């Protein structure tokens, strides 16, 4: 069955041969481009698709007054791929110079949950004794930077925060 | 460059491989019909590529499968196109495998010395069928769920061991989470591995024996016809093959060119259909649905149809026997059709039987496709379905009642669509406190898409009120064809629960002009017999049925 005398076939026309090879290359590139291109878009798309802004209503502002910060618990619903996940979370809210400020409830040192001490007028972290002032700056202790703030907005006299947008 | 190539040649022997595979001569007369095998190979590569990409965003669990498939279609760039390619690629692969087998059958290419090539091909065919069956379940929509239900019910009908076989197939008593993970594992792990193995073997044999030459009459140019009585017929067959081979051209680039042209055409067709038709996704699988029409994928239709001809206890028999016969014929073919006769004119009876079988499959498929649907086709509004799901997920019924079920903390929601418009509902869901100060309804922080679904569902609960005359109008005009809570004829579908799938507006337009809503409808318009107000009245009445 095996046959290695491959020069015994029909006579070859070298020009036709090159032409066919060119066409094969063109067709294969076409398929690869369509398939590879759409596959690449599909696979690489997370790189340029930003996340959607997910404003969360934390409550009507009518009940809030200037003074001590208060902790508000809320439930956030957001998309995780095809899932809607619901995560309970909380935020420290304080009205400062007529502006609503919302702090991420985790200490900037190692992420412990700090609390507001009404007597000392400061946020105290229980883990390593970090202390933050009402405006979020570090007063003492190991925390390296001020408390993280969530963007806030008021709409229909309801306070909204954007938990994903936390900034120092 | 040359030294690198030489170095590599000494290590991997590529020159020899190139010579054996690419420079081998292909017999004269190998034409377009011979591209079917390569097309099938291309489909396999296409399915593997698109399949791997789809698997990246797929979750094989009843809770997530449907949503993840929907996510691929709606949210991932190119996701809809790749799903389309995978779906239509599967269809294309079934077609090309089938045509490839027909080519081999009619040309007698399975005969000496290629019997084992045929057998490995038959196994590959079974694997492709397995791919089709397991892949069909994965989107976990109605179509998927019910087709698999029918498939496993068939298996369960096998006498004696049916129950056990069914349980093994489903991974338990019921079609559910384990069925899905099993099918997924088989679809993406077991079958591809087996296919690669058999394919490698199949291709090795194709190269080893060379592509079969087109069949020739055994009585060429007045010779004495060659038969298997001739003790040297095998040598003569081989010698003639070598002769034809040396009149042919080399595989590269001449044969590969033909293959590539065929593959490119097929790819363009599949890509066009993928863009044009896409891959559909029906409603989420609903095991309690009693109005769904299970339909197998078209390439199983012939089997489906054939089984209808075996009533009652004969069906169990047919379910075992028919597949055995098909498998037996396919595997036995090269053993009962032996000898040097390959040309169709030298194998008249067999070729005739082949045509008859092919015709049978085509007729059965067409019949199966035409067979009437027992249940009316209902297109449900996907938004409403989604809203209903969310209503359950959020446990709205803890506080609100609907049809007499549920809590009393909030108002009952029956007919809420009549009382509240879309805007009110949307604002209410986004911020209950603002719309109804003092309300106990919590702010769920719903996503915009979720608000949209809930609004659609609530609005569908409208229905509207009907007058006391409505039941009379219905009785006088509709029960001549429709059954209704046990009364009436069965010419048209039973309408006792129509309200669970249709809203009043749809019913009203249907009654006014059935063919506009469903071109195949047998129903006559009632626009002449009834006034528009009466139609509206009946529609509102029907929309309340089975809510
Ligand atoms: S975590 Fe808060 S001080 Fe260390």
XYZ file of C-alpha atoms and ligand atoms in Angstrom:
719
model
C 0.000 0.000 0.000
C 2.729 2.418 0.865
C 4.004 4.407 -1.981
C 6.734 6.944 -1.911
C 7.246 7.492 -5.598
C 5.408 10.747 -5.558
C 6.848 12.015 -8.797
C 4.895 9.535 -10.839
C 1.550 11.320 -10.695
C -0.033 13.551 -13.283
C 2.317 16.261 -14.583
C 2.427 19.308 -12.364
C 2.165 22.890 -13.469
C 4.228 24.890 -10.954
C 2.275 28.074 -11.604
C -1.036 26.429 -10.904
C 0.436 24.898 -7.804
C 1.497 28.270 -6.385
C -1.865 29.722 -7.294
C -3.741 26.981 -5.426
C -1.514 27.356 -2.383
C -2.255 31.075 -2.377
C -5.985 30.434 -2.495
C -5.772 27.860 0.287
C -3.886 30.359 2.435
C -6.511 33.013 1.733
C -9.431 30.770 2.633
C -7.807 29.423 5.764
C -6.968 32.967 6.887
C -10.551 34.023 6.282
C -11.974 31.268 8.491
C -9.332 31.823 11.147
C -10.028 35.529 11.132
C -13.801 35.206 11.548
C -13.603 32.442 14.120
C -10.503 33.678 15.908
C -11.675 37.276 15.805
C -15.058 36.626 17.358
C -13.489 34.212 19.822
C -10.940 36.841 20.811
C -13.632 39.494 21.296
C -15.564 37.040 23.423
C -12.605 35.954 25.508
C -10.856 39.291 25.914
C -13.931 41.488 26.391
C -13.622 41.684 30.203
C -10.565 43.867 29.608
C -12.537 46.802 28.258
C -16.009 46.278 29.609
C -16.228 48.402 32.721
C -18.636 47.647 35.463
C -22.059 49.163 35.621
C -22.717 51.855 38.195
C -24.811 50.430 40.938
C -26.227 53.192 43.084
C -27.835 51.909 46.247
C -30.538 53.756 48.115
C -29.631 53.794 51.801
C -32.654 55.699 52.992
C -34.654 58.944 52.983
C -32.636 61.889 54.271
C -35.581 63.386 56.136
C -34.739 61.353 59.239
C -31.029 62.252 59.253
C -29.655 65.226 61.140
C -26.294 66.913 61.370
C -24.284 65.621 64.303
C -22.862 62.213 65.098
C -22.279 59.798 62.222
C -24.804 57.008 62.015
C -24.431 53.506 60.738
C -26.960 52.448 58.129
C -27.424 48.822 57.151
C -28.608 48.145 53.655
C -28.987 45.300 51.247
C -27.314 45.643 47.921
C -28.536 43.744 44.880
C -26.139 43.498 42.029
C -25.296 41.359 39.038
C -22.536 38.820 39.399
C -22.331 37.464 35.886
C -25.782 36.008 35.259
C -26.593 35.951 38.961
C -28.258 38.581 41.035
C -26.573 38.507 44.371
C -27.904 40.165 47.414
C -25.355 41.197 49.990
C -26.075 42.860 53.295
C -23.684 45.661 53.970
C -23.445 48.830 55.990
C -22.135 52.349 55.705
C -21.305 55.223 58.076
C -23.110 58.362 57.041
C -22.480 61.853 58.319
C -23.631 65.308 57.205
C -20.622 67.564 56.999
C -20.749 71.208 55.937
C -24.049 70.539 54.212
C -22.662 67.585 52.317
C -23.410 63.936 52.832
C -20.329 61.821 53.406
C -20.494 58.018 53.378
C -17.602 55.964 54.777
C -16.736 52.414 53.890
C -17.255 50.552 57.197
C -13.848 48.851 57.069
C -10.748 50.199 58.752
C -8.060 51.172 56.230
C -5.466 49.223 58.198
C -6.548 45.593 57.950
C -10.247 45.909 57.311
C -11.732 45.550 60.804
C -15.178 47.056 61.397
C -14.672 50.308 63.326
C -17.365 52.106 65.358
C -18.214 55.648 66.367
C -17.422 56.571 69.949
C -19.854 59.338 70.860
C -17.858 60.398 73.925
C -14.492 60.636 72.243
C -16.130 62.009 69.067
C -13.999 59.669 66.974
C -14.136 56.395 65.036
C -12.348 53.666 66.998
C -11.058 50.490 65.459
C -11.089 47.542 67.886
C -8.339 45.533 66.245
C -5.177 47.600 66.635
C -6.553 50.754 68.140
C -6.742 52.906 65.053
C -8.535 56.208 65.590
C -10.160 58.358 62.853
C -11.687 61.774 63.189
C -15.230 62.583 62.097
C -13.926 63.785 58.744
C -12.223 60.430 58.228
C -8.595 61.427 58.840
C -6.256 59.224 60.863
C -5.792 60.585 64.378
C -3.591 57.823 65.725
C -2.762 54.160 65.401
C -1.547 52.029 62.505
C -4.084 52.897 59.727
C -2.061 54.201 56.766
C -4.715 56.379 55.162
C -8.026 58.118 55.858
C -11.336 56.250 55.725
C -12.547 55.327 52.262
C -15.531 57.340 51.035
C -18.348 56.204 48.804
C -19.653 58.636 46.215
C -23.045 59.965 47.316
C -25.970 61.632 45.625
C -29.408 62.802 46.653
C -32.331 61.982 44.426
C -35.986 62.384 45.382
C -34.753 63.230 48.900
C -33.240 59.763 49.160
C -29.571 59.262 49.829
C -27.793 57.022 47.344
C -24.284 55.646 47.593
C -22.047 53.883 45.101
C -20.252 51.136 47.060
C -17.984 50.110 44.175
C -16.656 53.638 43.828
C -14.889 53.810 47.205
C -12.083 56.394 47.219
C -9.873 57.755 49.941
C 16.795 28.186 8.694
C 17.928 25.083 6.890
C 19.978 23.938 9.876
C 17.006 24.380 12.177
C 14.813 22.345 9.843
C 17.482 19.661 9.580
C 17.905 19.638 13.328
C 14.165 19.213 13.775
C 14.014 16.539 11.092
C 16.598 14.466 12.918
C 14.553 14.724 16.101
C 10.932 14.469 14.922
C 11.260 13.203 11.383
C 8.924 15.772 9.898
C 10.184 15.238 6.363
C 9.030 11.668 6.425
C 5.694 12.703 7.931
C 5.222 15.357 5.266
C 6.044 12.845 2.563
C 3.630 10.248 3.884
C 0.753 12.605 4.548
C 1.082 15.572 2.232
C 2.955 14.253 -0.781
C 1.004 11.003 -1.000
C -0.815 10.528 -4.255
C -4.572 10.510 -4.369
C -6.177 8.338 -7.057
C -7.616 9.868 -10.156
C -11.281 10.780 -9.971
C -11.368 11.865 -6.361
C -13.837 14.711 -6.708
C -16.055 17.000 -4.641
C -17.972 14.144 -3.100
C -14.793 13.242 -1.281
C -14.728 16.518 0.644
C -17.495 15.403 3.031
C -15.077 13.749 5.434
C -12.914 16.855 5.618
C -16.022 18.981 6.139
C -16.964 16.781 9.070
C -13.468 17.131 10.499
C -13.772 20.896 10.134
C -17.110 20.846 11.971
C -15.491 18.971 14.808
C -12.805 21.649 15.091
C -15.484 24.349 14.922
C -17.522 22.668 17.668
C -14.500 22.256 19.911
C -13.485 25.906 19.469
C -16.924 27.383 20.027
C -17.688 24.818 22.730
C -14.636 25.764 24.775
C -15.593 29.427 24.554
C -19.199 28.737 25.555
C -18.102 26.583 28.484
C -16.287 29.611 29.906
C -19.606 31.286 30.633
C -21.791 28.295 31.291
C -22.872 26.834 34.594
C -24.291 23.294 34.527
C -26.861 23.570 37.282
C -30.628 23.942 36.962
C -30.419 27.180 38.955
C -27.918 28.770 36.649
C -27.791 26.983 33.311
C -30.591 28.936 31.693
C -29.471 32.301 33.017
C -25.888 31.680 32.024
C -26.878 30.754 28.474
C -29.037 33.854 28.293
C -26.098 35.828 29.613
C -23.894 34.525 26.809
C -26.451 35.576 24.228
C -27.263 38.980 25.663
C -24.227 40.175 27.557
C -21.040 38.708 26.174
C -19.622 40.303 23.026
C -19.970 37.823 20.151
C -21.745 35.433 22.517
C -24.870 35.216 20.392
C -22.789 34.563 17.270
C -20.716 31.844 18.919
C -23.833 30.166 20.307
C -25.307 30.309 16.827
C -22.167 28.786 15.325
C -22.201 25.986 17.893
C -25.853 25.202 17.351
C -25.775 25.316 13.564
C -22.348 23.719 13.506
C -23.904 20.765 15.333
C -26.653 20.559 12.756
C -24.093 20.824 9.970
C -21.982 18.096 11.488
C -24.906 15.691 11.661
C -25.681 16.430 8.027
C -22.085 16.081 6.839
C -21.504 12.849 8.768
C -24.667 11.433 7.287
C -23.797 12.458 3.734
C -20.244 11.194 4.190
C -21.619 7.802 5.206
C -23.970 7.785 2.240
C -21.061 8.550 -0.090
C -19.068 5.671 1.369
C -22.086 3.385 1.182
C -23.031 4.049 -2.413
C -19.442 3.942 -3.635
C -18.770 0.752 -1.730
C -15.739 2.395 -0.153
C -16.178 0.370 3.026
C -15.046 -2.777 1.238
C -11.666 -4.478 1.296
C -9.307 -3.277 2.662
C -11.217 -0.496 4.409
C -13.649 -2.468 6.600
C -12.139 -1.241 9.848
C -12.100 2.346 8.587
C -15.867 1.982 8.156
C -16.321 0.506 11.630
C -14.409 3.334 13.260
C -16.541 5.738 11.223
C -19.732 4.111 12.488
C -18.541 4.636 16.051
C -17.818 8.268 15.240
C -21.375 8.561 13.924
C -22.741 7.244 17.236
C -20.559 9.722 19.090
C -21.991 12.584 17.034
C -25.513 11.438 17.912
C -24.429 11.347 21.559
C -23.158 14.912 21.266
C -26.508 15.992 19.862
C -28.524 14.303 22.574
C -26.440 15.498 25.537
C -25.889 19.000 24.188
C -29.576 19.552 23.670
C -30.265 19.518 27.413
C -27.631 22.047 28.393
C -29.540 25.329 27.831
C -32.161 24.023 30.281
C -35.061 25.639 28.519
C -38.429 24.053 27.858
C -37.284 22.461 24.609
C -34.223 20.986 26.285
C -36.055 19.685 29.308
C -38.914 18.075 27.445
C -36.848 16.547 24.664
C -34.664 14.880 27.270
C -37.732 13.786 29.202
C -39.027 12.072 26.091
C -35.600 10.548 25.405
C -35.274 9.104 28.877
C -38.872 7.854 28.835
C -37.993 5.905 25.696
C -35.067 4.298 27.458
C -37.295 3.438 30.413
C -39.607 1.486 28.161
C -36.967 -1.108 27.474
C -38.348 -4.321 28.976
C -36.883 -5.533 32.262
C -33.942 -3.186 32.614
C -35.590 0.051 31.429
C -35.970 1.569 34.887
C -32.321 0.947 35.682
C -31.144 2.323 32.357
C -33.289 5.418 32.859
C -31.872 6.013 36.310
C -28.327 5.630 35.051
C -29.017 8.061 32.240
C -30.619 10.641 34.500
C -28.360 10.020 37.484
C -31.440 9.431 39.623
C -35.176 9.027 39.557
C -35.898 12.454 38.187
C -34.542 14.608 35.463
C -32.753 17.291 37.425
C -29.477 18.674 38.693
C -27.580 15.404 38.403
C -28.884 14.761 34.908
C -27.545 18.122 33.852
C -24.086 17.635 35.367
C -23.890 14.132 33.907
C -24.869 15.272 30.465
C -22.429 18.152 30.715
C -19.540 15.910 31.739
C -20.346 13.494 28.947
C -20.767 16.273 26.413
C -17.549 18.142 27.174
C -15.242 15.436 28.529
C -16.186 11.895 27.598
C -17.414 12.360 24.043
C -14.660 14.735 22.859
C -11.989 12.382 24.230
C -13.540 9.343 22.562
C -14.072 11.278 19.340
C -10.435 12.350 19.226
C -9.353 8.772 19.759
C -11.589 7.282 17.082
C -10.902 10.143 14.734
C -7.149 9.678 15.020
C -7.599 5.980 14.274
C -9.986 6.695 11.401
C -7.627 9.233 9.814
C -4.639 6.970 10.314
C -6.449 4.257 8.382
C -7.450 6.708 5.657
C -3.788 7.571 5.129
C -2.616 3.993 5.554
C -4.920 2.551 2.896
C -5.118 5.682 0.818
C -8.371 7.383 -0.132
C -10.527 4.871 -1.980
C -10.667 5.325 -5.721
C -14.044 5.915 -7.356
C -15.724 2.546 -7.970
C -15.264 0.802 -11.315
C -17.284 -1.982 -12.908
C -15.661 -5.312 -12.197
C -15.926 -6.137 -15.912
C -13.740 -3.298 -17.155
C -12.975 -3.210 -20.867
C -14.349 -6.641 -21.599
C -12.260 -8.556 -19.032
C -13.756 -11.484 -17.253
C -15.617 -9.911 -14.297
C -13.545 -10.068 -11.131
C -15.287 -11.930 -8.321
C -14.253 -13.270 -4.941
C -14.052 -16.681 -6.591
C -10.759 -15.542 -8.037
C -8.173 -16.593 -5.428
C -6.100 -13.522 -6.242
C -8.843 -10.907 -6.182
C -7.349 -9.019 -3.251
C -4.028 -8.636 -5.037
C -5.813 -7.526 -8.181
C -7.820 -4.920 -6.264
C -4.634 -3.593 -4.712
C -2.803 -3.528 -8.002
C -5.581 -1.630 -9.720
C -5.649 0.838 -6.831
C -1.937 1.507 -7.225
C -2.454 2.034 -10.916
C -5.179 4.617 -10.340
C -3.180 6.203 -7.597
C -0.277 6.867 -9.888
C -2.529 8.632 -12.315
C -3.669 10.962 -9.561
C -2.307 14.087 -7.957
C -0.630 14.781 -4.656
C -2.723 15.500 -1.576
C -1.004 18.848 -1.092
C -2.087 21.184 -2.541
C -4.539 19.682 -5.048
C -6.861 17.685 -2.826
C -6.480 20.035 0.103
C -7.533 22.853 -2.208
C -10.842 21.130 -2.949
C -11.355 20.431 0.736
C -10.611 24.014 1.689
C -13.021 25.402 -0.894
C -15.769 23.085 0.351
C -15.022 23.915 3.980
C -15.037 27.644 3.300
C -18.403 27.461 1.550
C -19.880 25.415 4.375
C -18.411 27.767 6.969
C -19.900 30.809 5.248
C -23.302 29.115 5.184
C -23.152 28.131 8.846
C -21.929 31.592 9.880
C -24.700 33.228 7.857
C -27.360 31.042 9.457
C -25.803 31.704 12.877
C -26.148 35.443 12.307
C -29.543 35.227 10.670
C -31.264 32.660 12.877
C -29.029 32.648 15.942
C -29.531 30.041 18.618
C -32.933 30.298 20.187
C -33.670 29.995 23.855
C -37.174 29.175 24.970
C -38.612 29.751 28.413
C -36.908 28.318 31.445
C -37.538 24.590 31.860
C -40.771 24.093 33.738
C -41.483 20.514 34.831
C -45.040 21.428 35.841
C -46.012 22.834 32.462
C -48.826 20.826 30.931
C -49.213 22.869 27.778
C -45.797 22.310 26.258
C -45.324 20.327 23.032
C -42.162 18.279 23.337
C -40.386 18.104 20.002
C -37.143 16.308 19.337
C -34.434 17.975 17.289
C -35.140 17.402 13.605
C -32.533 14.693 13.151
C -34.286 12.568 15.752
C -37.695 13.178 14.205
C -37.605 10.036 12.065
C -37.086 7.824 15.114
C -39.771 9.726 16.990
C -42.188 9.255 14.121
C -41.349 5.594 13.575
C -42.156 4.789 17.192
C -45.655 6.160 16.717
C -46.372 3.185 14.462
C -45.783 0.766 17.290
C -48.731 0.998 19.623
C -48.817 -0.082 23.235
C -46.668 -2.984 24.249
C -45.144 -3.232 20.784
C -43.475 0.102 21.416
C -41.245 -1.357 24.124
C -40.252 -4.014 21.652
C -39.522 -1.482 18.931
C -37.423 0.638 21.253
C -35.029 -2.248 21.754
C -35.234 -3.812 18.343
C -35.041 -0.835 16.008
C -31.767 0.563 17.357
C -30.326 -2.936 17.406
C -31.269 -3.424 13.772
C -29.749 -0.092 12.758
C -26.558 -0.776 14.707
C -26.460 -4.293 13.330
C -26.793 -3.139 9.744
C -24.178 -0.432 10.111
C -21.638 -2.636 11.853
C -22.392 -5.703 9.762
C -22.356 -3.995 6.385
C -18.717 -4.727 5.429
C -19.162 -8.351 6.535
C -22.177 -9.301 4.485
C -21.254 -7.230 1.464
C -17.802 -8.571 0.682
C -15.697 -9.140 -2.386
C -14.383 -6.837 -5.115
C -17.712 -5.471 -6.385
C -17.874 -1.799 -5.547
C -19.733 -0.158 -8.377
C -23.439 0.530 -7.633
C -24.408 -1.324 -10.831
C -22.624 -4.406 -9.506
C -24.472 -4.194 -6.190
C -27.948 -3.382 -7.476
C -29.999 -4.915 -4.672
C -27.988 -3.440 -1.869
C -27.959 -0.018 -3.485
C -31.705 -0.249 -4.008
C -32.173 -1.178 -0.362
C -30.013 1.787 0.551
C -32.199 4.137 -1.474
C -35.317 2.646 0.100
C -33.900 3.138 3.585
C -32.885 6.700 2.783
C -36.314 7.444 1.385
C -37.883 5.971 4.509
C -35.828 8.219 6.770
C -36.731 11.269 4.696
C -40.447 10.438 4.636
C -40.503 9.775 8.377
C -38.666 13.023 9.083
C -41.085 15.020 6.951
C -44.059 13.280 8.546
C -42.675 13.841 12.016
C -42.155 17.487 11.215
C -45.698 17.842 9.912
C -47.455 15.950 12.676
C -49.868 18.274 14.424
C -49.059 19.707 17.803
C -51.361 18.459 20.504
C -51.188 21.594 22.582
C -51.638 25.117 21.277
C -48.365 26.877 20.793
C -48.236 29.616 23.359
C -45.676 32.316 23.148
C -45.326 33.772 26.566
C -43.926 37.192 27.097
C -40.423 36.522 28.456
C -40.547 39.698 30.561
C -43.676 38.491 32.326
C -42.164 35.052 32.901
C -39.066 36.693 34.322
C -41.194 38.912 36.561
C -43.109 35.914 37.848
C -39.855 34.203 38.740
C -38.599 37.271 40.543
C -41.918 37.569 42.384
C -41.298 34.086 43.774
C -37.597 34.675 44.454
C -38.287 37.846 46.420
C -41.042 36.080 48.396
C -43.534 38.823 47.604
C -46.307 36.452 48.652
C -45.148 36.712 52.278
C -46.883 40.072 52.342
C -49.152 40.192 49.286
C -51.847 37.791 48.277
C -52.615 36.717 44.747
C -55.555 34.467 43.896
C -56.247 34.062 47.572
C -52.750 32.845 48.495
C -50.278 34.923 50.443
C -49.898 37.367 53.295
C -52.064 40.268 54.284
C -49.391 42.797 55.272
C -49.596 44.460 51.874
C -52.573 44.855 49.581
C -53.807 41.949 47.473
C -52.378 42.106 43.966
C -55.246 40.650 41.945
C -56.025 42.974 39.099
C -53.304 45.404 40.158
C -52.492 46.100 36.513
C -55.885 47.736 36.161
C -55.375 50.060 39.101
C -51.784 51.128 38.583
C -50.012 52.213 35.434
C -46.451 51.337 34.433
C -44.953 54.545 35.763
C -46.535 54.238 39.134
C -45.445 50.622 39.448
C -41.882 51.362 38.358
C -41.492 54.268 40.767
C -43.088 52.262 43.496
C -40.600 49.426 43.098
C -37.672 51.795 42.966
C -38.682 53.801 45.983
C -41.792 52.656 47.860
C -41.443 55.280 50.581
C -41.566 58.110 48.072
C -44.694 56.937 46.250
C -46.600 55.753 49.266
C -45.256 57.531 52.360
C -45.478 55.407 55.474
C -45.583 52.149 53.522
C -44.232 49.000 55.111
C -42.887 47.826 51.777
C -39.095 47.648 51.998
C -36.840 49.138 49.378
C -35.291 46.082 47.742
C -32.766 48.142 45.791
C -33.937 46.328 42.701
C -31.904 46.557 39.539
C -33.514 48.447 36.672
C -33.897 45.245 34.659
C -35.654 43.648 37.615
C -38.041 46.572 38.000
C -38.920 46.210 34.324
C -39.807 42.521 34.721
C -41.880 43.063 37.834
C -43.788 45.903 36.204
C -44.543 43.669 33.224
C -45.769 40.911 35.504
C -47.906 43.209 37.643
C -49.427 44.813 34.538
C -50.294 41.377 33.221
C -52.337 40.819 36.364
C -54.785 43.359 35.025
C -57.344 41.259 33.266
C -59.992 43.834 33.709
C -63.514 43.171 34.769
C -66.021 41.304 32.690
C -69.794 41.481 32.784
C -72.204 38.794 33.870
C -72.976 38.251 30.206
C -69.478 37.060 29.336
C -69.950 33.394 30.354
C -73.116 33.267 28.243
C -71.414 34.777 25.200
C -68.634 32.249 25.579
C -70.990 29.334 25.885
C -72.975 30.315 22.819
C -70.055 31.074 20.538
C -67.036 29.120 21.683
C -67.965 25.784 23.216
C -68.883 24.411 19.790
C -65.139 23.993 19.335
C -63.464 24.507 22.694
C -63.598 22.492 25.851
C -64.027 24.617 28.945
C -63.968 23.202 32.472
C -65.178 19.879 31.156
C -67.882 21.241 28.860
C -67.658 21.619 25.084
C -66.031 20.028 22.077
C -62.387 19.254 21.528
C -61.928 20.663 18.053
C -59.914 23.583 19.365
C -57.706 23.633 22.452
C -59.091 23.481 25.963
C -59.412 27.023 27.292
C -59.891 26.261 30.968
C -56.474 27.642 31.873
C -55.894 30.035 29.026
C -55.516 32.968 31.428
C -52.279 31.522 32.776
C -50.602 31.951 29.409
C -52.477 34.766 27.645
C -53.610 38.222 28.599
C -56.905 39.824 27.659
C -55.460 41.963 24.874
C -53.973 38.929 23.145
C -57.183 36.931 23.427
C -59.223 39.832 22.076
C -57.001 40.210 19.003
C -57.005 36.466 18.485
C -60.788 36.247 18.550
C -60.994 39.190 16.164
C -58.479 37.845 13.662
C -57.063 34.380 14.466
C -54.891 34.137 11.342
C -53.148 37.381 12.134
C -51.947 36.004 15.457
C -51.284 32.492 14.197
C -51.168 31.915 10.429
C -51.969 28.212 10.909
C -55.040 28.810 13.028
C -58.115 26.845 11.988
C -60.392 29.145 13.936
C -62.783 31.534 12.210
C -62.866 35.182 13.128
C -65.730 36.141 15.439
C -65.555 39.811 14.493
C -68.824 39.503 12.583
C -70.705 37.510 15.166
C -69.711 39.639 18.134
C -69.428 43.367 18.758
C -66.030 44.713 19.820
C -67.402 45.241 23.325
C -68.560 41.657 23.534
C -65.160 40.440 22.372
C -63.478 42.530 25.019
C -65.865 41.172 27.611
C -65.151 37.541 26.679
C -61.429 38.236 26.516
C -61.430 39.677 30.025
C -63.401 36.684 31.195
C -60.993 34.203 29.594
C -57.955 36.067 30.882
C -59.175 35.307 34.401
C -59.250 31.557 33.760
C -56.507 29.529 35.384
C -54.734 32.569 36.825
S -7.544 46.954 61.420
Fe -8.118 48.811 62.279
S -6.357 49.378 63.311
Fe -5.750 47.498 62.463
